[in-house]
């Protein structure tokens, strides 16, 4: 039997702490699925995991990114990403981002497109965070053309900078509650895409997701380069593996800044995927 005091305490909504792990989040230290496929969140990194490894894939890239040895319309693209926690101090975290691009070696460079970046994030409250960072900022192989933002090397982002803010809205006080997550910000390069990628061109980015619980979420995002929507799942309760599948370019030449990037025809649906494991 519960005492009246215990019953009253149980009825009070418990505070919810939201943090990030790659493109996913944790809620009160419980791992949740991804809240975006491409857009980084503004939440600080959860210190319970020191490394996340992800494989990003596109079953087909747009024609503007076809390397010289790929003249088909079904060229796949794969990237490897490693996110290492360097600093966890109170509400602040710093991560080292290590990217291996052009894994499919269509440009003849194989795994040579390797680069470093960072993400610095801080929580302003338990459910609000901000972050700044950059991807592919340091080229580890200057001979590789794939880290030049203007080169055709598949789905690679090239050099990008970003600044984002995220807010989470738990919809229940029970364990593993449904959560709405909203991220908004701006970036350059891939994130500032407006018919071409440029270091000097910045544009808006953002995402909205709804996690039903700690196992399944759905979401939509605008990365500057494309509008994408899909689902993310954690298939095993106690295993830190997340899989996401998103559709992109399903609205044809919308946004209109992608017009012309699919050759002489309207852009058509493409499938993007991401698998993440946290150590």
Coordinates of N, CA and C in Angstrom, one line a residue, residues 2 11-12 15 30 41 54 59-60 69 75 92 96 111 119 125 127 137 172 192 197 199 203 205 212 223 256 258 270:
X2 N 0.5 2.2 -0.8 CA 1.2 3.5 -0.9 C 0.6 4.4 0.2
X11 N 2.0 11.2 -8.6 CA 1.1 11.9 -9.6 C 1.8 13.2 -10.1
X12 N 2.9 13.6 -9.5 CA 3.6 14.8 -10.0 C 4.4 14.5 -11.2
X15 N 10.5 15.5 -14.1 CA 11.3 16.3 -15.1 C 11.9 15.4 -16.2
X30 N 17.2 7.1 -21.5 CA 16.7 6.0 -22.4 C 16.9 6.4 -23.9
X41 N 21.1 17.8 -34.2 CA 20.2 18.4 -33.2 C 21.1 19.4 -32.4
X54 N 28.0 5.4 -37.7 CA 26.8 5.3 -38.6 C 27.2 5.0 -40.0
X59 N 20.2 5.2 -52.2 CA 20.1 4.2 -53.3 C 20.4 4.8 -54.7
X60 N 20.3 6.1 -54.8 CA 20.6 6.7 -56.0 C 20.8 8.2 -55.8
X69 N 32.6 8.2 -64.1 CA 32.5 6.8 -64.4 C 31.1 6.2 -64.1
X75 N 22.9 5.1 -59.3 CA 24.2 5.0 -58.6 C 24.0 5.2 -57.1
X92 N 27.4 21.1 -21.3 CA 28.1 21.3 -22.5 C 28.8 20.0 -23.0
X96 N 34.1 15.2 -31.7 CA 34.9 15.1 -32.9 C 34.2 14.3 -34.0
X111 N 38.5 5.0 -50.3 CA 38.2 5.5 -48.9 C 39.1 6.7 -48.6
X119 N 31.2 19.2 -33.4 CA 29.9 19.7 -32.9 C 30.0 20.1 -31.5
X125 N 18.2 24.2 -21.1 CA 17.3 23.6 -20.0 C 17.2 22.1 -20.3
X127 N 15.1 20.4 -21.8 CA 14.5 20.1 -23.1 C 14.8 21.1 -24.2
X137 N 35.6 19.7 -42.3 CA 36.3 21.0 -42.3 C 37.8 20.8 -42.5
X172 N 3.8 13.2 -22.0 CA 3.4 12.3 -20.9 C 4.4 12.4 -19.8
X192 N 23.3 25.0 -47.2 CA 22.9 26.2 -47.8 C 22.6 26.1 -49.3
X197 N 26.0 24.2 -54.3 CA 26.6 24.2 -52.9 C 27.7 25.2 -52.9
X199 N 30.4 27.6 -50.1 CA 30.9 28.0 -48.8 C 30.3 29.3 -48.3
X203 N 21.7 29.0 -45.7 CA 20.2 28.8 -45.9 C 19.6 28.2 -44.7
X205 N 17.6 25.4 -42.3 CA 17.4 24.0 -42.2 C 16.5 23.7 -41.0
X212 N 6.8 7.9 -30.9 CA 5.7 7.3 -30.2 C 6.1 6.8 -28.9
X223 N 16.8 19.9 -45.4 CA 18.3 19.9 -45.2 C 18.9 21.1 -46.0
X256 N 12.0 24.5 -55.3 CA 12.4 24.8 -56.7 C 13.9 25.0 -56.9
X258 N 16.0 22.8 -56.5 CA 16.6 21.6 -57.0 C 16.3 21.4 -58.5
X270 N 13.7 9.1 -54.2 CA 14.9 8.4 -53.9 C 14.8 7.9 -52.4

